XYZ file of C-alpha atoms in Angstrom:
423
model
C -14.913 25.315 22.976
C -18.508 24.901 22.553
C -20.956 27.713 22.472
C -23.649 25.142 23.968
C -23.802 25.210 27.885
C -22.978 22.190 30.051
C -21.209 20.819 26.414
C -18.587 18.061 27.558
C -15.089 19.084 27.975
C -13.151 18.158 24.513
C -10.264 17.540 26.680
C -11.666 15.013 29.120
C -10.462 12.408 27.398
C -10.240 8.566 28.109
C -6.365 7.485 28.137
C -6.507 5.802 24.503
C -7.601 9.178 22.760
C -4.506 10.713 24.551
C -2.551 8.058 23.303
C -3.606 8.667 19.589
C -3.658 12.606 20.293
C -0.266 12.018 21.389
C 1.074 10.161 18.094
C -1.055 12.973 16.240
C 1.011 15.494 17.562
C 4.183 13.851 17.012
C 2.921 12.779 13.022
C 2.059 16.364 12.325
C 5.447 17.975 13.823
C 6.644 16.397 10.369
C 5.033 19.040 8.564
C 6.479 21.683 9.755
C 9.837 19.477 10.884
C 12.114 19.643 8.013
C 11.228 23.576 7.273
C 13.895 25.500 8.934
C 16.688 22.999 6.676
C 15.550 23.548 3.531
C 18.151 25.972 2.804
C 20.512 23.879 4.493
C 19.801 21.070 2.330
C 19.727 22.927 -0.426
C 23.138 24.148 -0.237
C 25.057 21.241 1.198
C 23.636 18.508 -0.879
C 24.281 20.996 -3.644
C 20.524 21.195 -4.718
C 17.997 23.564 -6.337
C 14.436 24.449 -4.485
C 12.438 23.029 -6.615
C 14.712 19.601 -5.780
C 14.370 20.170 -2.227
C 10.759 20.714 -2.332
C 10.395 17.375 -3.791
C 10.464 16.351 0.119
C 7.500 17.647 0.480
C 5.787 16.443 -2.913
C 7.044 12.743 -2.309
C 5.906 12.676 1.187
C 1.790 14.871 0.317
C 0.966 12.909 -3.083
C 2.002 9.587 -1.668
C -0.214 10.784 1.303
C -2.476 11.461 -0.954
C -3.017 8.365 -3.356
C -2.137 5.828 0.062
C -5.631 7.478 1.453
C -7.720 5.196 -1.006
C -6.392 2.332 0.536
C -6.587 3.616 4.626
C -10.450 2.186 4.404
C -9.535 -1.155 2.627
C -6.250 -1.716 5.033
C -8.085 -0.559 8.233
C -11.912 -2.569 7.605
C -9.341 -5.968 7.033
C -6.775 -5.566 10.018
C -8.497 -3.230 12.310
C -8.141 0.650 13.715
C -5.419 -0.490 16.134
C -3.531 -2.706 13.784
C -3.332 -0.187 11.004
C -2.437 2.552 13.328
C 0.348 0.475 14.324
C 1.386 -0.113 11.052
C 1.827 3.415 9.821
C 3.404 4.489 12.645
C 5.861 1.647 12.665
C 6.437 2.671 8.794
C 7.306 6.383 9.649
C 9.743 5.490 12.275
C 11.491 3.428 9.730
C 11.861 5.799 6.726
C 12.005 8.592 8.550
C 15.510 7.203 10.363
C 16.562 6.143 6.692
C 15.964 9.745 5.459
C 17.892 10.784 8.202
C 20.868 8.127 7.023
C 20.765 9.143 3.797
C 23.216 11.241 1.704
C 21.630 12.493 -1.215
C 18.450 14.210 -2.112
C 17.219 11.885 -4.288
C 17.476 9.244 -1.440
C 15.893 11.574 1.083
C 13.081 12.509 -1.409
C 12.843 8.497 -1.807
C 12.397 7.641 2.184
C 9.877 10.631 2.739
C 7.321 8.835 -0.075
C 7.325 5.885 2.755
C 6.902 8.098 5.267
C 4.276 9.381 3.099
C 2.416 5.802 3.146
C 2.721 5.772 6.880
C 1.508 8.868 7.363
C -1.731 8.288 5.323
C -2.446 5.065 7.053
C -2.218 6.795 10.968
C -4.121 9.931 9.755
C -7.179 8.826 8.214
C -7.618 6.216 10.863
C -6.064 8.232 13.999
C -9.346 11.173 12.958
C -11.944 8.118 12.429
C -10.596 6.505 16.122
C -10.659 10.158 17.923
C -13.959 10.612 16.319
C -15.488 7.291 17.361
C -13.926 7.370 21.100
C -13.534 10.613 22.184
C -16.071 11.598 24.830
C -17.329 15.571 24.622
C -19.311 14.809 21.508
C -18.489 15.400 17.101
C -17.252 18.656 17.514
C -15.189 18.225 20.880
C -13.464 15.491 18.987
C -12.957 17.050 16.292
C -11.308 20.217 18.306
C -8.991 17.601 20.025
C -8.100 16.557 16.637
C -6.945 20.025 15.569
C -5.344 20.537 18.607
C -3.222 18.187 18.322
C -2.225 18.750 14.686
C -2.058 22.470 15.884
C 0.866 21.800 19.057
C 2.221 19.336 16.371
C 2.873 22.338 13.364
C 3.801 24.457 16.717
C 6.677 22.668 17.832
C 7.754 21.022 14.353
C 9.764 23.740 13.778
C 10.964 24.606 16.833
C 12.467 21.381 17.251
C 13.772 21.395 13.741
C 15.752 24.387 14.246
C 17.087 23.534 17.288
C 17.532 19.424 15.838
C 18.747 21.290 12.296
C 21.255 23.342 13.687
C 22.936 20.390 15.026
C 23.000 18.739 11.527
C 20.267 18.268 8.732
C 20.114 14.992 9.729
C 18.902 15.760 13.238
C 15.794 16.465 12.266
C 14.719 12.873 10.679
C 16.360 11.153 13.873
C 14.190 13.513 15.890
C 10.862 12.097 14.378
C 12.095 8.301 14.497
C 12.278 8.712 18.345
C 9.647 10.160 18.809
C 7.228 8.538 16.260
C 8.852 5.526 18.109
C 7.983 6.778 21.324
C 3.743 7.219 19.881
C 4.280 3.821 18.695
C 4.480 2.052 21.982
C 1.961 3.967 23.666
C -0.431 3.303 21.023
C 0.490 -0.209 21.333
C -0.041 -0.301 25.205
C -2.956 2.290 25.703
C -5.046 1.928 22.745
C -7.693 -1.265 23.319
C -7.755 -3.747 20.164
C -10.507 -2.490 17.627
C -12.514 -5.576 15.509
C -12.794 -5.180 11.729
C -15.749 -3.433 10.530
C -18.915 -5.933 9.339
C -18.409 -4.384 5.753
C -14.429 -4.659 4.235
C -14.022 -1.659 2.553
C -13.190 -1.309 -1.253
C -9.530 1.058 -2.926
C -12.631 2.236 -4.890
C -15.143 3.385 -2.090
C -13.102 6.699 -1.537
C -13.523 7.432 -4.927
C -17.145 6.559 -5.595
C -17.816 8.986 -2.542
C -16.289 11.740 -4.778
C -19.439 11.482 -6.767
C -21.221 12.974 -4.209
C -21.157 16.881 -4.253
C -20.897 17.941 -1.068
C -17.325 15.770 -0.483
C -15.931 16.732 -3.647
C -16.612 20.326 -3.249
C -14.942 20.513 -0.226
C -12.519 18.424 -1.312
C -11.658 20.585 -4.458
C -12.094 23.526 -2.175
C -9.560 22.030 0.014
C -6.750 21.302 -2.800
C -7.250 24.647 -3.611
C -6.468 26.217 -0.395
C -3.717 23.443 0.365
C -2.063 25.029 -2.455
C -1.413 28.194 -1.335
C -0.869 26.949 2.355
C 1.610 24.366 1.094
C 3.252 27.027 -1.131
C 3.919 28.832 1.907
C 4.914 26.451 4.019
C 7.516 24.898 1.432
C 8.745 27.865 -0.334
C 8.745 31.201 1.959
C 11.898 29.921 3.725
C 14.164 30.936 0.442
C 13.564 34.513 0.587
C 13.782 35.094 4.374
C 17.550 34.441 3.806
C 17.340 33.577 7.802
C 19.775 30.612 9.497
C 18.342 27.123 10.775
C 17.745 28.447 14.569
C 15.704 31.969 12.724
C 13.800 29.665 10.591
C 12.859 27.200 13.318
C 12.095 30.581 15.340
C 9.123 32.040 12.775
C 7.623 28.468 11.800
C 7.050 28.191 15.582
C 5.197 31.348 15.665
C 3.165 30.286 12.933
C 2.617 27.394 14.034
C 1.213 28.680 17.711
C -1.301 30.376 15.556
C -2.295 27.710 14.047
C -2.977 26.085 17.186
C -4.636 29.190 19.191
C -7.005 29.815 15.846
C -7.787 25.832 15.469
C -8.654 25.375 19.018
C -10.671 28.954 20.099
C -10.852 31.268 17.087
C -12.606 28.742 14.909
C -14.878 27.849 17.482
C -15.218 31.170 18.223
C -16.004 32.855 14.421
C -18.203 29.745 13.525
C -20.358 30.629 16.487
C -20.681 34.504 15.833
C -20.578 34.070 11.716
C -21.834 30.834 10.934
C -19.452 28.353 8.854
C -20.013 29.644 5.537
C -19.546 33.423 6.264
C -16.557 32.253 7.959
C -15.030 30.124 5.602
C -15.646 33.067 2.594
C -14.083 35.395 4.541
C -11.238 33.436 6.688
C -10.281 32.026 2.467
C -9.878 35.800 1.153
C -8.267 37.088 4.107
C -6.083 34.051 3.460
C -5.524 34.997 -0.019
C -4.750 38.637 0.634
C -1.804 37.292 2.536
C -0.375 35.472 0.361
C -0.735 38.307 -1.902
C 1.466 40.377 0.787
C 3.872 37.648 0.909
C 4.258 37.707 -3.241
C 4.488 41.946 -3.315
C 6.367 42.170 -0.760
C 8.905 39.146 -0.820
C 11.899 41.515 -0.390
C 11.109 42.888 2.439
C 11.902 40.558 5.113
C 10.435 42.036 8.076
C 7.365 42.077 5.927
C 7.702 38.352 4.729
C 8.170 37.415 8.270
C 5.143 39.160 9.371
C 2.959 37.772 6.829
C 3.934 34.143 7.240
C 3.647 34.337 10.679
C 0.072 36.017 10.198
C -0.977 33.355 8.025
C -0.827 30.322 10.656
C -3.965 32.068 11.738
C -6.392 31.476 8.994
C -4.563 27.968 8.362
C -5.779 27.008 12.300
C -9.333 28.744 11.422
C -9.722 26.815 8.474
C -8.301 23.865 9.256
C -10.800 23.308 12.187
C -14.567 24.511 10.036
C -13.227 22.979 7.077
C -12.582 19.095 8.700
C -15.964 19.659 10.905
C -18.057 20.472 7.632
C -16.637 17.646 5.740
C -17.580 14.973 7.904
C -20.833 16.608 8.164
C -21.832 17.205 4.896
C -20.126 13.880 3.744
C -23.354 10.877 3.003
C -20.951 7.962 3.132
C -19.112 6.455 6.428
C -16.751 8.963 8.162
C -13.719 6.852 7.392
C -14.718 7.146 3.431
C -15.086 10.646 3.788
C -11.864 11.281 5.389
C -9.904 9.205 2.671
C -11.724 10.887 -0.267
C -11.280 14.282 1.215
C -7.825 13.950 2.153
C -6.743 12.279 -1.188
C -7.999 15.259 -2.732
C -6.606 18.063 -0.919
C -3.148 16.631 -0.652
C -2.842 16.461 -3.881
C -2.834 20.056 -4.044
C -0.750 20.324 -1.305
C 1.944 18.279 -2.610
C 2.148 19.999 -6.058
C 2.567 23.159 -4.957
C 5.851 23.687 -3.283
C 7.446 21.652 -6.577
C 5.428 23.774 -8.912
C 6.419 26.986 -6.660
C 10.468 26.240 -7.128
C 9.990 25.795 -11.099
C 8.023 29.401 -10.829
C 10.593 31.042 -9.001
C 13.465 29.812 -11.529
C 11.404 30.834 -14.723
C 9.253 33.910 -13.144
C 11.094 35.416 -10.439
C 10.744 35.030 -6.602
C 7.380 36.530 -6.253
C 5.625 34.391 -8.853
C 4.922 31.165 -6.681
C 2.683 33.555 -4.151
C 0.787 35.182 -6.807
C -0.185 31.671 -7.825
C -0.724 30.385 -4.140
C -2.892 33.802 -4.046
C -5.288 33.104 -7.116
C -5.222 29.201 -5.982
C -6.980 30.370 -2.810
C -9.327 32.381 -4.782
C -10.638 29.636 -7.267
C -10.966 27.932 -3.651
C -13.476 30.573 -2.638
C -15.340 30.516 -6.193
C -15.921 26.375 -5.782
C -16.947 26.478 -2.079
C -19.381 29.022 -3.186
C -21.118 26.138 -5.519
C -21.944 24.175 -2.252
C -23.121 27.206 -0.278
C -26.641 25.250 0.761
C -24.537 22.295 1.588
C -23.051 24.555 4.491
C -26.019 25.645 5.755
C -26.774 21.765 5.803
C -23.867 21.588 8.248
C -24.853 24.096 10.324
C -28.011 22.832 10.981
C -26.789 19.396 11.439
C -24.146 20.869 13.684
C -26.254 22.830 16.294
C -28.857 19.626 16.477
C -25.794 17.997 17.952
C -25.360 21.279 20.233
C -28.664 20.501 20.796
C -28.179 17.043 22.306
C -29.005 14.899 18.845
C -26.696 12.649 17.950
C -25.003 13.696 14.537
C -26.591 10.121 13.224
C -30.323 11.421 14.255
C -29.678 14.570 12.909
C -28.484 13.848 9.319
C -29.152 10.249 8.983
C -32.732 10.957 6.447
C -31.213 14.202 4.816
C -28.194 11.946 4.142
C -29.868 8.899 3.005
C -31.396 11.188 0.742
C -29.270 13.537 -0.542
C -26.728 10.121 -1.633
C -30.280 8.593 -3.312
C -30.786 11.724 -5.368
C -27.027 12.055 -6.688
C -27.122 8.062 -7.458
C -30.115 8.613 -9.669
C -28.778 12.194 -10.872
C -25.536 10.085 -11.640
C -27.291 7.166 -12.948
C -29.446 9.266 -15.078
């Protein structure tokens, strides 16, 4: 995974990290879970799109706004403890989704599962980060791998869960999220509270630092058009539960393969800003596909399929260059940034079903499409702060310590925008 010889093995892991891996995996199959019913739902609980994609808005921008409060929950009760928490949260409203009988209700029970989910992710990256052995970027990979087998088999599961009954799918996750829940219990070692309780407001006060907020904007933008096609492109396929489940599954191995060996792979040949321009307007062009050519299914498929593999590159370069370009404490960072982007990322597939029902069926890609491409025009604002990465990065490779490697550069970059700010 690394391009640096004798590098630790990312997956040589001690059995805690599994453990958290494990609930990872099982957190992130709820992405990708409910895609193959959407149609269903839509037509047995007598609903439009745009109502149905208002599972996934519920569940991203209460994601989304629950992230400023990961830090203040987790530096009061622990890593452990709040882990616990949000997984014992997603078991709970992700059976009552499964109980319920309307969308409305449904919609309700996912914005839980929404609070849940922020909790366990923003902690689950900051524990993998801070116990995985095999170094920053090997725990970083992990991460991504599991989110990768976790979009993967989402699907798969849902269509075979789905075809069963809608409701199949929700139960699914309870059990399993269940299952995470007691091995995080058992395998994962009680974690202390931080020295320093965190603020709601440090997330946001780390915003005012450029390099997190433009990757963080850059983010939302490219969360729009991935979340447009994750929450929309199952209308036009006009494909049952079992077909649906079928091509989310080979997006999602894509996503894994490109997270776990192409990124490396590209950021080692290209750099991380070369990569990211070019893996963001390949991604664009896709969606662009997807929007011309909506009505041709075999070309729809193709294309959505196709696109789990600049998802998995840019998932992985993307995460690694925010914590690395981020001057506040990695738990900060990863609330800020993923407050931002999931705001994107939960507007979209509402915003794509009101598109389609005023502009047609192609008119939610073209805006994914241009979303992508605004992405492209604000990461290109923070160009030097990539290279910053990339140094910082390879004096890791290098045998540094990301700490020794950014700790002055950081201290002083943060100094500069306080007095630019206070200025």
């Amino acid at each position: 995974m690394s391009a640096h010889p004798g590098a630790p093995n990312p997956f040589r892991q001690p059995k805690a990290v599994w453990a958290v891996a494990f609930a990872c995996v099982i957190s992130f199959m709820g992405i990708g879970l409910v895609d193959p019913i959407l149609p269903a739902l839509s037509s047995q609980l007598h609903a439009t799109p745009s109502q149905v994609s208002l599972l996934f808005t519920s569940y991203l921008v209460v994601t989304a706004v629950a992230m400023l409060v990961t830090g203040f929950v987790s530096s009061r009760i622990g890593a452990k403890r709040t882990l616990i928490a949000g997984l014992a949260l997603i078991v709970v409203f992700s059976a009552l989704a499964g109980s319920s009988g309307s969308i409305s209700g449904i919609v309700g029970f996912r914005a839980g599962w929404g609070l849940g989910n922020a909790l366990f992710i923003a902690t689950s990256l900051a524990v993998i980060v801070g116990s995985a052995s095999g170094g920053f970027s090997g725990a970083i990979i992990l991460y991504e791998t599991a989110l990768g087998v976790g979009i993967a088999v989402g699907p798969l599961l849902g269509g075979e869960l789905g075809s069963i009954s809608w409701r199949g799918p929700f139960f699914g996750v309870a059990v399993l999220m269940a299952t995470a829940l007691v091995a995080t219990v058992v395998l994962v070692q009680p974690t202390p509270a931080p020295a320093r309780r965190a603020s709601v407001l440090d997330p946001l006060k780390a915003l005012r630092h450029r390099g997190l907020l433009t990757m963080g904007l850059t983010a939302l933008c490219y969360n729009w058009g991935f979340f447009t096609v994750l929450g929309f492109a199952p209308y036009p396929m006009g494909l049952g539960t079992h077909q649906l489940g079928y091509v989310f599954t080979g997006w999602g191995v894509l996503v894994a393969l490109f997270s776990v060996f192409g990124a490396p792979w590209l950021q080692a040949r290209f750099g991380i800003a070369r990569t990211l321009y070019l893996n963001l307007a390949l991604f664009a062009v896709d969606i662009l596909v997807i929007g011309l050519f909506t009505d041709s299914r075999a070309t729809l498929i193709t294309a959505v399929i196709v696109a789990g593999a600049f998802i998995g590159i840019n998932n992985t370069i993307t995460t690694q260059a925010v914590m690395t370009v981020s001057p506040v404490e990695r738990p900060t960072a990863s609330s800020a940034y993923g407050f931002v982007r999931f705001i994107g990322g939960g507007l979209a597939p509402y915003a794509a079903g009101k598109l389609a029902e005023h502009y047609g069926v192609h008119a939610p890609f073209y805006v994914g499409a241009a979303a992508v491409v605004i992405g492209i025009g604000v990461l290109a604002t923070g160009h030097s702060l990539l290279a910053d990465a990339e140094r910082a990065q390879a004096a890791e490779a290098a045998g540094h310590t990301p700490d020794q490697a950014q700790q002055d550069r950081l201290e002083q970059q943060a100094l500069a925008e306080d007095v630019g700010s206070a200025s």
